[in-house]
Short mmCIF file of C-alpha atoms and ligand atoms in Angstrom, two decimals:
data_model
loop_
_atom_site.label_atom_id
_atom_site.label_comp_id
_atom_site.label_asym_id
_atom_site.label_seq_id
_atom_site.Cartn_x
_atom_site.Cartn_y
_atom_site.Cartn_z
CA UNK O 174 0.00 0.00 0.00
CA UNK O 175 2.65 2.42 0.92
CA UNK O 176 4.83 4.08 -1.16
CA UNK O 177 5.98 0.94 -3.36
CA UNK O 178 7.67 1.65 -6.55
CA UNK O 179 9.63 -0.72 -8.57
CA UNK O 180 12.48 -0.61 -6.51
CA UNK O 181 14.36 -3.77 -5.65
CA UNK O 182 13.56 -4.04 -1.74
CA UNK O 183 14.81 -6.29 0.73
CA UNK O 184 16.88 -8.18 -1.78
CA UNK O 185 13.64 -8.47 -3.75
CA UNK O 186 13.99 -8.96 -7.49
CA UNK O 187 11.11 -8.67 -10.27
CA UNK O 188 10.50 -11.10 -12.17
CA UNK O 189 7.53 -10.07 -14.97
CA UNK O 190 4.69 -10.50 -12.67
CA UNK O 191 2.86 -8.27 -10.48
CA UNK O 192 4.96 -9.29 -7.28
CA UNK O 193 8.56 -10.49 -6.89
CA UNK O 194 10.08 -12.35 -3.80
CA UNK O 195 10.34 -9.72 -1.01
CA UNK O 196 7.72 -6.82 -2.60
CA UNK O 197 5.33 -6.95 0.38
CA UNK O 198 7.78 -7.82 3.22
CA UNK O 199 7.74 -4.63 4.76
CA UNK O 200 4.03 -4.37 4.86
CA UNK O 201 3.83 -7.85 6.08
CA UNK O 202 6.34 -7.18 9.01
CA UNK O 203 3.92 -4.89 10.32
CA UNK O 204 1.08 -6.55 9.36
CA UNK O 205 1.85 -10.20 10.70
CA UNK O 206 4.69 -9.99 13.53
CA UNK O 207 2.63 -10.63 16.44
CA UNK O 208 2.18 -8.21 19.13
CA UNK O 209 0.15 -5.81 21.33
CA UNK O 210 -1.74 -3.89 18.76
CA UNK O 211 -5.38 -3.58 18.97
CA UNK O 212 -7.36 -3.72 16.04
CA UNK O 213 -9.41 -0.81 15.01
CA UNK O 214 -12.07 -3.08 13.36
CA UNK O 215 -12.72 -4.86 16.59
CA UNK O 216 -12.63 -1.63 18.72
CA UNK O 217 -15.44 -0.27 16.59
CA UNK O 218 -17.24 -3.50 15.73
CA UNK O 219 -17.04 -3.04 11.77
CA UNK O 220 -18.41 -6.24 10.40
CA UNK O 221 -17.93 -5.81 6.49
CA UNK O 222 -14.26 -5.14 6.58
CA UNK O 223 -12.65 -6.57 9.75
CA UNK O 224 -10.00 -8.41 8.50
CA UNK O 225 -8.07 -11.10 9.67
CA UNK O 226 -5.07 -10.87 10.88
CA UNK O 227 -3.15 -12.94 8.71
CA UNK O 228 -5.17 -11.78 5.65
CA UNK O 229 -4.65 -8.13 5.92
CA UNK O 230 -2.45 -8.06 3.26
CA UNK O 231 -4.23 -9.71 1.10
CA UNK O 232 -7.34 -7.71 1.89
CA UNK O 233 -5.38 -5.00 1.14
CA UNK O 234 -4.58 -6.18 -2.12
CA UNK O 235 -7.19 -7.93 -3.45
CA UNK O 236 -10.60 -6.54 -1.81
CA UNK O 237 -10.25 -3.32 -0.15
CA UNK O 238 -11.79 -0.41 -2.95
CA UNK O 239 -10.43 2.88 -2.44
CA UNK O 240 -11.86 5.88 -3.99
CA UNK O 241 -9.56 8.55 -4.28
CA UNK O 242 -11.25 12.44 -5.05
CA UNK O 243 -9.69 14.90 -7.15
CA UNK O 244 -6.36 14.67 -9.43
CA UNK O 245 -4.49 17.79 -8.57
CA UNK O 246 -1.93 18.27 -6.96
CA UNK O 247 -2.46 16.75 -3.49
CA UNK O 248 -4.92 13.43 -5.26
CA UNK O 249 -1.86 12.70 -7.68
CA UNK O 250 0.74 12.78 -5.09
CA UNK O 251 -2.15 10.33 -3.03
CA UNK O 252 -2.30 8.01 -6.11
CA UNK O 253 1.47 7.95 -6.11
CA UNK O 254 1.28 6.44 -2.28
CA UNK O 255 -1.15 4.41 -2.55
CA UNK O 256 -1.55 0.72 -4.38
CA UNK O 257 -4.04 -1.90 -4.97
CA UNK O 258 -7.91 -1.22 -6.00
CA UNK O 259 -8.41 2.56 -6.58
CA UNK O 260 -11.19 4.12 -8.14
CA UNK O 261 -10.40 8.23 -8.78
CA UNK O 262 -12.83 11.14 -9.56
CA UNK O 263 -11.55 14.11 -11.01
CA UNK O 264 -13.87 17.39 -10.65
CA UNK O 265 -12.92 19.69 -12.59
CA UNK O 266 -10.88 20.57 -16.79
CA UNK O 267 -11.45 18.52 -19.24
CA UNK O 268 -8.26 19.74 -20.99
CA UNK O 269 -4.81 18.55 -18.90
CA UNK O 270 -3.27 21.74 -19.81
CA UNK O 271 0.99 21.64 -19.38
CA UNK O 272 1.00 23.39 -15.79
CA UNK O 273 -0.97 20.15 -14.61
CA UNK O 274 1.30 17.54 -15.98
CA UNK O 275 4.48 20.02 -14.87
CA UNK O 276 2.94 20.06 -11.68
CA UNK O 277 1.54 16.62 -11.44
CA UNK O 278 4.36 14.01 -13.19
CA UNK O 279 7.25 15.82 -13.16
CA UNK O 280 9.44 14.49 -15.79
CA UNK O 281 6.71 12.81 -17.54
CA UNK O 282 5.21 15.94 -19.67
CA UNK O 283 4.44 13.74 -22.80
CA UNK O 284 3.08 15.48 -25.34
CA UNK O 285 0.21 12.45 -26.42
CA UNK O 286 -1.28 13.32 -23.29
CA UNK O 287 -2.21 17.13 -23.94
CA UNK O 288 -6.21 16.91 -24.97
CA UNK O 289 -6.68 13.72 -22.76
CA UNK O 290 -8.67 13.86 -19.66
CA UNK O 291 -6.34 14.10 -17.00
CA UNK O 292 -8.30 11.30 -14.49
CA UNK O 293 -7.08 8.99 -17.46
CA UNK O 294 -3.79 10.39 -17.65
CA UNK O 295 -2.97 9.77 -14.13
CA UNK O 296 -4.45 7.02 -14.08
CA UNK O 297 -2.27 5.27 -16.82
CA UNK O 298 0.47 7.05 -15.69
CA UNK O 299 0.02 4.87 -12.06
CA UNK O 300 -1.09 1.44 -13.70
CA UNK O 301 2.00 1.04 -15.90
CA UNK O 302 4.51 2.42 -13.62
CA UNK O 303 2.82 0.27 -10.18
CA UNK O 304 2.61 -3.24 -11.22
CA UNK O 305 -0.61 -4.44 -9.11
CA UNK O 306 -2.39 -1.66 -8.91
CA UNK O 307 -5.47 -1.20 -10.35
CA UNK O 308 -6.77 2.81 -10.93
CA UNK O 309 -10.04 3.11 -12.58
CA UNK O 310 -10.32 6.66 -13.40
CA UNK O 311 -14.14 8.02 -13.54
CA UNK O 312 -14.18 11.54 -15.03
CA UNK O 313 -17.23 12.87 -13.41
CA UNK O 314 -18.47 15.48 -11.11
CA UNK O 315 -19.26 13.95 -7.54
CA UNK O 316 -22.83 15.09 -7.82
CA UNK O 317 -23.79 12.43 -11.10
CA UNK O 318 -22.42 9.52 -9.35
CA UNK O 319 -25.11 8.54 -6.96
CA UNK O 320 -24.99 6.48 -3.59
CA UNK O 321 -24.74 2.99 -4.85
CA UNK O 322 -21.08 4.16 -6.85
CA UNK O 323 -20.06 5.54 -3.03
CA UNK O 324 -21.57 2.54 -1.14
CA UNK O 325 -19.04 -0.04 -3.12
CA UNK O 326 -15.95 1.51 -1.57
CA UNK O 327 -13.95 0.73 1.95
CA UNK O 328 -12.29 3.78 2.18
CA UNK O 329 -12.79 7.32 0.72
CA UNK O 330 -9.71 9.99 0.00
CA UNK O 331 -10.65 13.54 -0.64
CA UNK O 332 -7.80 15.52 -2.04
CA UNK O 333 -10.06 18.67 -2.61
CA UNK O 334 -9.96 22.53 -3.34
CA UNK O 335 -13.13 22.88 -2.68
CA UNK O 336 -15.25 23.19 0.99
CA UNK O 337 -18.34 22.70 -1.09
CA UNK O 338 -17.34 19.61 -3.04
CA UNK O 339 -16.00 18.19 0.17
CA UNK O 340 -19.18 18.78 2.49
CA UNK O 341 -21.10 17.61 -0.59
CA UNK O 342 -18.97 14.35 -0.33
CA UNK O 343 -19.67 14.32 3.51
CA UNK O 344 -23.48 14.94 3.31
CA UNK O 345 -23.28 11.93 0.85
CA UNK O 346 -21.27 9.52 3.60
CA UNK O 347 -23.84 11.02 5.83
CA UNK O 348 -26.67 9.66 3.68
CA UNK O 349 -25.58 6.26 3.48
CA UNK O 350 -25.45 5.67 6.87
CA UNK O 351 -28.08 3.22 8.46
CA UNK O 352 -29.65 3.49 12.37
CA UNK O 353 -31.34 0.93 13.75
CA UNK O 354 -33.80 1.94 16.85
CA UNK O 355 -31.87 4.81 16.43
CA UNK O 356 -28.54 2.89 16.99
CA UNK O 357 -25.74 3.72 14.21
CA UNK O 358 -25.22 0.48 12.26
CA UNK O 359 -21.61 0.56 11.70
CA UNK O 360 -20.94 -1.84 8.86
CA UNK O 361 -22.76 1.45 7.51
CA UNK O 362 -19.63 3.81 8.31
CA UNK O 363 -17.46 4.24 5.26
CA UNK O 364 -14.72 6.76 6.47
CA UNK O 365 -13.44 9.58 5.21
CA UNK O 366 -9.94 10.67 4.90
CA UNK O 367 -9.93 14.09 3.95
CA UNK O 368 -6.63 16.15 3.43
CA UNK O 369 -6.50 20.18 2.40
CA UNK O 370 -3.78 22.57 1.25
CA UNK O 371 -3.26 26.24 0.86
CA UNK O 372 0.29 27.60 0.16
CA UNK O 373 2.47 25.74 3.37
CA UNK O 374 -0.31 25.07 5.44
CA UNK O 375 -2.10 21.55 5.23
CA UNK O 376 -4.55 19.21 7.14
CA UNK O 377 -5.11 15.75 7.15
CA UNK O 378 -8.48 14.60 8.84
CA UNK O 379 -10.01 11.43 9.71
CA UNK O 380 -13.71 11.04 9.53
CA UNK O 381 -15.87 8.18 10.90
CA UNK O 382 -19.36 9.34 9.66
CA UNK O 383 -22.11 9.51 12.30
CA UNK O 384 -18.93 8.86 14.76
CA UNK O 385 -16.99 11.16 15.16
CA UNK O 386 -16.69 15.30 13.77
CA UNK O 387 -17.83 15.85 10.10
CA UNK O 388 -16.88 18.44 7.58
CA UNK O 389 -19.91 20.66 8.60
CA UNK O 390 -19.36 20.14 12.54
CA UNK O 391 -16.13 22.18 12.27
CA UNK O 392 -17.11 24.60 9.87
CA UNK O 393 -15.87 27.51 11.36
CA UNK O 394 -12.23 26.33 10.92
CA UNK O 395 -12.26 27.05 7.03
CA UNK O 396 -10.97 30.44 5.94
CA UNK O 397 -12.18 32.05 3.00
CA UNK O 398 -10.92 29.62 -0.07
CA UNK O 399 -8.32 31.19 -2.28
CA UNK O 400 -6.08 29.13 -4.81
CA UNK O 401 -7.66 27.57 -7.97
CA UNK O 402 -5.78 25.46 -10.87
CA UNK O 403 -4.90 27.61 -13.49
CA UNK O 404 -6.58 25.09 -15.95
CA UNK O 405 -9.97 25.43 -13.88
CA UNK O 406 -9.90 29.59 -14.22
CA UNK O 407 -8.96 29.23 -18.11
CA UNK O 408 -11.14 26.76 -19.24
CA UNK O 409 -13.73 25.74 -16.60
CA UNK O 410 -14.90 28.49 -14.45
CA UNK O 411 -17.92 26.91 -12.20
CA UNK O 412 -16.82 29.12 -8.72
CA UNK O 413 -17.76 33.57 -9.20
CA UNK O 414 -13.94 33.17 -7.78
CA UNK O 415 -13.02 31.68 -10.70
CA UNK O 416 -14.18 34.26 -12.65
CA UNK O 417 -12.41 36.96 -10.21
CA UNK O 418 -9.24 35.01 -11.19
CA UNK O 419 -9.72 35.31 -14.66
CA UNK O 420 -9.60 38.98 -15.00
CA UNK O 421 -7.11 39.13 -12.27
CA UNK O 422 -4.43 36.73 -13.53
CA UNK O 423 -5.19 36.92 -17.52
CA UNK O 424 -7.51 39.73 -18.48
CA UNK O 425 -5.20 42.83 -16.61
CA UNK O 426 -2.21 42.23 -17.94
CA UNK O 427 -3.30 41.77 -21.74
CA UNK O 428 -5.66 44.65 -21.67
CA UNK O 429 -3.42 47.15 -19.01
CA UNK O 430 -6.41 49.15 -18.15
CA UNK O 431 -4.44 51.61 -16.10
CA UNK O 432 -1.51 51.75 -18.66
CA UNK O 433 1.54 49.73 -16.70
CA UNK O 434 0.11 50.35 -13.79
CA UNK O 435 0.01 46.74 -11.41
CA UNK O 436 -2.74 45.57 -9.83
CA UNK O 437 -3.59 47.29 -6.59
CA UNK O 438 -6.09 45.57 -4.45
CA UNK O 439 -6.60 48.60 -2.06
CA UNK O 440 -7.44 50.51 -5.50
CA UNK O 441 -11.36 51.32 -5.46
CA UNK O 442 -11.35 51.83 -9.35
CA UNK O 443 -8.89 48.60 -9.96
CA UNK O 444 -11.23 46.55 -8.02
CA UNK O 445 -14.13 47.94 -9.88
CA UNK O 446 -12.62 46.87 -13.27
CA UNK O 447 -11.93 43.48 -12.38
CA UNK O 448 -14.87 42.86 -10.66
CA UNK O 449 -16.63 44.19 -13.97
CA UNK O 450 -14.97 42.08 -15.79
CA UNK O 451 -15.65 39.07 -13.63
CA UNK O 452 -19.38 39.93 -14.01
CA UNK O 453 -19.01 38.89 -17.59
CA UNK O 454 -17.03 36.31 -17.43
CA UNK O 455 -19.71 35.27 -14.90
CA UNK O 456 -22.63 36.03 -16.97
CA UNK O 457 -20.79 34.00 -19.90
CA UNK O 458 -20.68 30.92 -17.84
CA UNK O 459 -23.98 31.40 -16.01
CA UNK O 460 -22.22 31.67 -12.99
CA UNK O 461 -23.90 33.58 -10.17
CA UNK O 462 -22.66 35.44 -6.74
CA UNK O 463 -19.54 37.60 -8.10
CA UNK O 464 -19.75 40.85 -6.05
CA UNK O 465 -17.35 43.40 -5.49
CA UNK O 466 -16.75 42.54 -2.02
CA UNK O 467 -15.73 39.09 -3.21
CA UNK O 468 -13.38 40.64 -5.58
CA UNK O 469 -11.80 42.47 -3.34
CA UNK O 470 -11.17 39.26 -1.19
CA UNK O 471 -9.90 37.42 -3.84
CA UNK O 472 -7.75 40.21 -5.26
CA UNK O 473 -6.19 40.63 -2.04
CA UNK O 474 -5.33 36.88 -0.93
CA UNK O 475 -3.60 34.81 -3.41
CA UNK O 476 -1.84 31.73 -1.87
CA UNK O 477 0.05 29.56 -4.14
CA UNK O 478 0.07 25.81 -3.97
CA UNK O 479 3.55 24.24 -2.51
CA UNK O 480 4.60 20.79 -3.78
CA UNK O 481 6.28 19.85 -0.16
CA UNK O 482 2.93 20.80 1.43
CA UNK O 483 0.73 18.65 -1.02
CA UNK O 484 3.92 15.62 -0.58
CA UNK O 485 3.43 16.51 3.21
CA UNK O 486 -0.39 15.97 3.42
CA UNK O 487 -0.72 12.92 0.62
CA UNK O 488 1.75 11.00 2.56
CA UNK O 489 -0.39 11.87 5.80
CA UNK O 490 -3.64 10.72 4.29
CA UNK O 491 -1.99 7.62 2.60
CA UNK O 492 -0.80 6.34 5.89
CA UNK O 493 -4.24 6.76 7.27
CA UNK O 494 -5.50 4.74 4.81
CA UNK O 495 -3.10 2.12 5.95
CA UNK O 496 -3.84 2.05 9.04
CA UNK O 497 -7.61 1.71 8.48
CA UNK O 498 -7.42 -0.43 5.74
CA UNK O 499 -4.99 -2.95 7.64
CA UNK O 500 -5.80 -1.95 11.34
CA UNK O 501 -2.06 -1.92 11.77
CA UNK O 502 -2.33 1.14 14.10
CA UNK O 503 -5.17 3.09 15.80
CA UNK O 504 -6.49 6.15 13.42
CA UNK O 505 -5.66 9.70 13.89
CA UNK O 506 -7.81 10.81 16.33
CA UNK O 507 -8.86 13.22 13.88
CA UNK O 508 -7.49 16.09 13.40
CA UNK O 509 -3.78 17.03 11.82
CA UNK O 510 -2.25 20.35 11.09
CA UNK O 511 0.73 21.21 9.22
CA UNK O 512 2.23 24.63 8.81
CA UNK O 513 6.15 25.24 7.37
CA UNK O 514 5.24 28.71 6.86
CA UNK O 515 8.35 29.87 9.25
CA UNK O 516 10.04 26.31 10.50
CA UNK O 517 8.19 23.45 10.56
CA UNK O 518 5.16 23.12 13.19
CA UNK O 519 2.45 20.21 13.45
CA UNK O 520 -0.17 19.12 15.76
CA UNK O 521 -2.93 16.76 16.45
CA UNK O 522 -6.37 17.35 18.12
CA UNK O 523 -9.36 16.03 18.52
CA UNK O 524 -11.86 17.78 16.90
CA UNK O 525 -15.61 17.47 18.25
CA UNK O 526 -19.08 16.57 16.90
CA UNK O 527 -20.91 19.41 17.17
CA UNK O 528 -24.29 18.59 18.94
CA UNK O 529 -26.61 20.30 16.67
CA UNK O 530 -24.58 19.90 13.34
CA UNK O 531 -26.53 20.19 10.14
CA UNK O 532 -25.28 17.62 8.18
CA UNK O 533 -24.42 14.83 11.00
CA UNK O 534 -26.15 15.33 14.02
CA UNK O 535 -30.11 14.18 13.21
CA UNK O 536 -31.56 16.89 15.32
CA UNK O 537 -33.97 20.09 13.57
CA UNK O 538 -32.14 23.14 12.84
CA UNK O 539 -33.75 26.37 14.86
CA UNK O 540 -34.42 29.56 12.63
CA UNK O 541 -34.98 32.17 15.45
CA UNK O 542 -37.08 34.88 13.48
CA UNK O 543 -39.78 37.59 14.93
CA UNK O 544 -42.77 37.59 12.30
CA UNK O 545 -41.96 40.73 10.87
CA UNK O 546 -38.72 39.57 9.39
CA UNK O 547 -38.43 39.54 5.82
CA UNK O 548 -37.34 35.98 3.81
CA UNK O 549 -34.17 38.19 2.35
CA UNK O 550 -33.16 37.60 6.11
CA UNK O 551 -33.51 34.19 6.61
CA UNK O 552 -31.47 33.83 3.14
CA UNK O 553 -28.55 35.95 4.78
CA UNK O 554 -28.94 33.61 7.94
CA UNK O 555 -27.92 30.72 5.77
CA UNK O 556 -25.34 32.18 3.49
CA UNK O 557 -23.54 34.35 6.20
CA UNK O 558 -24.06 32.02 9.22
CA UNK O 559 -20.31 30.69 10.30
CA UNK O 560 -21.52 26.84 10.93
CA UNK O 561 -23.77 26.75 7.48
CA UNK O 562 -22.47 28.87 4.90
CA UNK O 563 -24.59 27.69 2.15
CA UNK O 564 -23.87 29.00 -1.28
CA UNK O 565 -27.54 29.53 -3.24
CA UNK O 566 -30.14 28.21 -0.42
CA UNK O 567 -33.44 27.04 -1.97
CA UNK O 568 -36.16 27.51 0.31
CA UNK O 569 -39.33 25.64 0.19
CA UNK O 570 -41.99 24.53 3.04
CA UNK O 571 -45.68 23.36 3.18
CA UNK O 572 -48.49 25.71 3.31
CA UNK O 573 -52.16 24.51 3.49
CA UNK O 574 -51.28 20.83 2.57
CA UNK O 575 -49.03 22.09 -0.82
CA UNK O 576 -45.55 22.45 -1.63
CA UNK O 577 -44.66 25.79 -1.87
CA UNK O 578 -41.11 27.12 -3.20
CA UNK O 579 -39.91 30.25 -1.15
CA UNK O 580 -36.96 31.06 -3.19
CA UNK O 581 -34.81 29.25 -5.96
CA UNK O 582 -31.89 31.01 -7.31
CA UNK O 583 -30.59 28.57 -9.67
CA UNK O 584 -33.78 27.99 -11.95
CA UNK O 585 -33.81 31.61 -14.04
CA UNK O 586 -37.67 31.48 -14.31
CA UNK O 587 -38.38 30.10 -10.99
CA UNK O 588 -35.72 32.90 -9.19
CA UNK O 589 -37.51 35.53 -11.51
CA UNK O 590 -41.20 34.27 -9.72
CA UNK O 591 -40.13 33.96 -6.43
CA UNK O 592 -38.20 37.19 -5.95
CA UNK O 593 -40.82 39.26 -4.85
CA UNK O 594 -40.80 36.74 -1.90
CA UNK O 595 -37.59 37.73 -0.52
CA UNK O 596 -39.44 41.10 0.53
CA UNK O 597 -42.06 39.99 2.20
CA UNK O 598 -42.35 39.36 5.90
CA UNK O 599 -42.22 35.86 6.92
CA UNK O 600 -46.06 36.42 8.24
CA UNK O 601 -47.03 37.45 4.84
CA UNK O 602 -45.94 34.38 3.46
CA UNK O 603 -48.32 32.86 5.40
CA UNK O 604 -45.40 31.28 7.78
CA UNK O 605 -46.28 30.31 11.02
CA UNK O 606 -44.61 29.55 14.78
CA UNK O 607 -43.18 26.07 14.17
CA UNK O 608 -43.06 25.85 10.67
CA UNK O 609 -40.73 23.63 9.04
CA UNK O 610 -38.72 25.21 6.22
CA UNK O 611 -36.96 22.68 3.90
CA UNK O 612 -33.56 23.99 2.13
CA UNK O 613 -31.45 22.68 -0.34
CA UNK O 614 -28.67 23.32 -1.39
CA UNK O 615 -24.98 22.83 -3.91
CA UNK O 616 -23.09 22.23 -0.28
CA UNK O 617 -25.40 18.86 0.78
CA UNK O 618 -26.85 16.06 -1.35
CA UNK O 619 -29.78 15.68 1.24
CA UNK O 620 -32.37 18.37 2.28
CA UNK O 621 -31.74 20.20 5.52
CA UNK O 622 -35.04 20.48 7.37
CA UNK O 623 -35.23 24.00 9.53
CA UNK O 624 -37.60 24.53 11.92
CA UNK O 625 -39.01 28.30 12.17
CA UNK O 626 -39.17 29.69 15.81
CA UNK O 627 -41.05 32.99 16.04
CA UNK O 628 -39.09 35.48 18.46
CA UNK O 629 -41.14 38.61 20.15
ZN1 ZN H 1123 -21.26 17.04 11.69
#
């Protein structure tokens, strides 16, 4: 599983098939020496996967799925690591443009792979350089694969840019969980290994859905996102920031609005132009929510992506894997940073499941309103509110027996016809003490139920 090349180990020597004498001796040294070690499986009851002891390897090898999320920088360097059954989304260009193959197989720029999808590239790239290991690349956006593609892995790897694609991958582990008498089924529990990046800070987190804290439980923790593959800004916008970069990074310096003048983001009129220009960019790709305070944010905080960091973090993630996969070793308990920003500094916690969590924790969410607010309000609530941050809430709810759609930004017509709503006082609307408001939204595969609280 870890880290195994084609290097002759242990005296090993390869002989045409997929192992030689010695391959998996390491592995097996920690897998089948006897000793102390407690396994995970049994601690936590899982009946699909507990392996035995002396068939770990072979588990390993041979059964365990692992689905891998993303091929950029941090999901390539986790395909590098990791060996045996893999199944690997990529979200976002259809185009592997040359900074992703620079980046991503250094040395290995080969020109037959410009115009190829890069989930395929990779994967290739792993299956004939790994002898064993199996990648099956799916080129897909995590929202048209549906539960019964998640349900057939062991193990899930997100290697991510983006908070909303990886609480959408949460909600979804979420979803498939079963209770019983309201008792959490376990063989249910598919965990998540989730590992993040921004210039020379990482995280690697371990997630035991319905167990321990989710993605939404510890909201708060994620800062504003800021660094996007050039490839995504240039050919496949689907974030407003996207469309912030694009004027930033390629439309200023071809069309020099300000003569030679550089980019100031503390420059009112330089902000305006770019966030003008992301408005059409925007409007081009039918992308909503660029506004000029989001320009500015964007304009002002660029981190680059750092190879070490993404080595750093795969390698973290990859050992988890191991560990869960092979219950060689207890799993982090949950919570890893990194930071080489000045020196080198990391630390482990234990973050907490938040009691009244929206994805994870089963129990109503309260919307504390007096009658006289308007619906624009509760919409801010959900966008703005630290522990939801939802990106285009659609609000719906039952009045008199019928479905009735509050607000929907994301259907033209339907946002057009439920506008007016927005100013209307929740009493208006006919909203009552109690009411339950249904939203859904791009950051959760299932429908979070709200229940509306009149305040004095
Ligand atoms: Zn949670």
């Amino acid at each position: 599983m870890c880290c195994v090349s084609r290097m002759a180990v242990d005296g090993g020597h390869r002989d045409g098939g997929c192992d030689w004498d010695g391959r998996w001796n390491h592995v097996r040294k920690f897998l089948e020496r006897p000793g102390p070690r407690k396994c995970f499986y049994e601690t936590i009851s899982f009946t699909i996967l507990k392996p035995f002891l002396y068939q770990s390897l072979q588990f390993l090898l041979e059964t365990c799925k692992i689905l891998v999320i993303g091929a950029g920088g941090l999901g390539c360097e986790l395909l590098k690591n990791l060996v045996g059954n893999i199944s690997m989304i990529k979200l976002d260009c259809t185009q592997p443009c040359i900074c992703c193959l620079i980046n991503r197989f250094i040395q290995q720029i080969r020109p037959k792979d410009v115009g190829r999808p890069k989930a395929e590239v990779a994967a290739d790239f792993i299956n004939s350089r790994i002898p064993g290991c199996k990648v099956v690349p799916h080129f897909k956006k995590i929202q048209d694969l549906d539960e019964s593609f998640y349900r057939q892995f062991h193990i899930i790897v997100c290697g991510l840019d983006s908070i909303i694609a990886r609480r959408w991958m949460n909600g979804m582990l979420i979803s498939l969980l079963s209770y019983e008498d309201g008792v959490l089924d376990p063989s249910s529990i598919i965990p998540l290994i989730d590992g993040g990046v921004e210039g020379f800070k990482g995280n690697t987190r371990v997630i035991l859905p319905g167990m321990t804290a989710c993605i939404d439980c510890t909201l708060e923790l994620y800062p504003p996102q800021i660094n996007f593959p050039m490839c995504t800004i240039a050919s496949m916008p689907r974030l407003p920031e996207h469309c912030i970069e694009y004027a930033r990074i390629l439309q200023w310096p071809k069309e020099k609005p300000f003569g030679d003048t550089s980019l100031d983001g503390d420059n009112p009129q330089h902000i305006q132009w770019v966030f003008e220009r992301s408005q059409e960019r925007a409007a081009e790709f039918n992308i909503t929510g660029v506004t000029y305070r989001l320009t500015q944010g964007v304009v002002k905080r660029i981190i680059p992506a750092v190879a070490s960091t993404n080595a750093v973090i795969a390698a973290a993630c990859a050992t988890e894997v191991f560990k869960i996969a092979t219950s060689a070793y207890i799993p982090l308990n949950n919570y890893l940073v990194f930071n080489d920003v000045d020196g080198l500094y990391t630390y482990t916690f234990e973050a907490e499941r938040k009691e009244n969590c929206s994805a994870c924790s089963q129990v109503p969410q309260d919307l504390q309103f007096p009658p006289s607010a308007k619906l624009q309000e509760i919409l801010e609530y959900l966008t703005e509110n630290a522990s939801l941050q939802m990106k285009s809430p659609a609000i719906t709810t039952t009045l008199e027996g019928k479905n009735k759609t509050l607000y929907l930004q994301s259907v033209k017509s339907i946002e057009e016809r439920t506008r007016p709503n927005l100013c209307k006082t929740l009493k208006e609307l006919g909203l009552s003490d109690g009411q339950e408001l249904a939203v859904a939204d791009v950051t959760t595969p299932q429908t979070v139920l709200f229940k509306l609280n009149f305040t004095a």
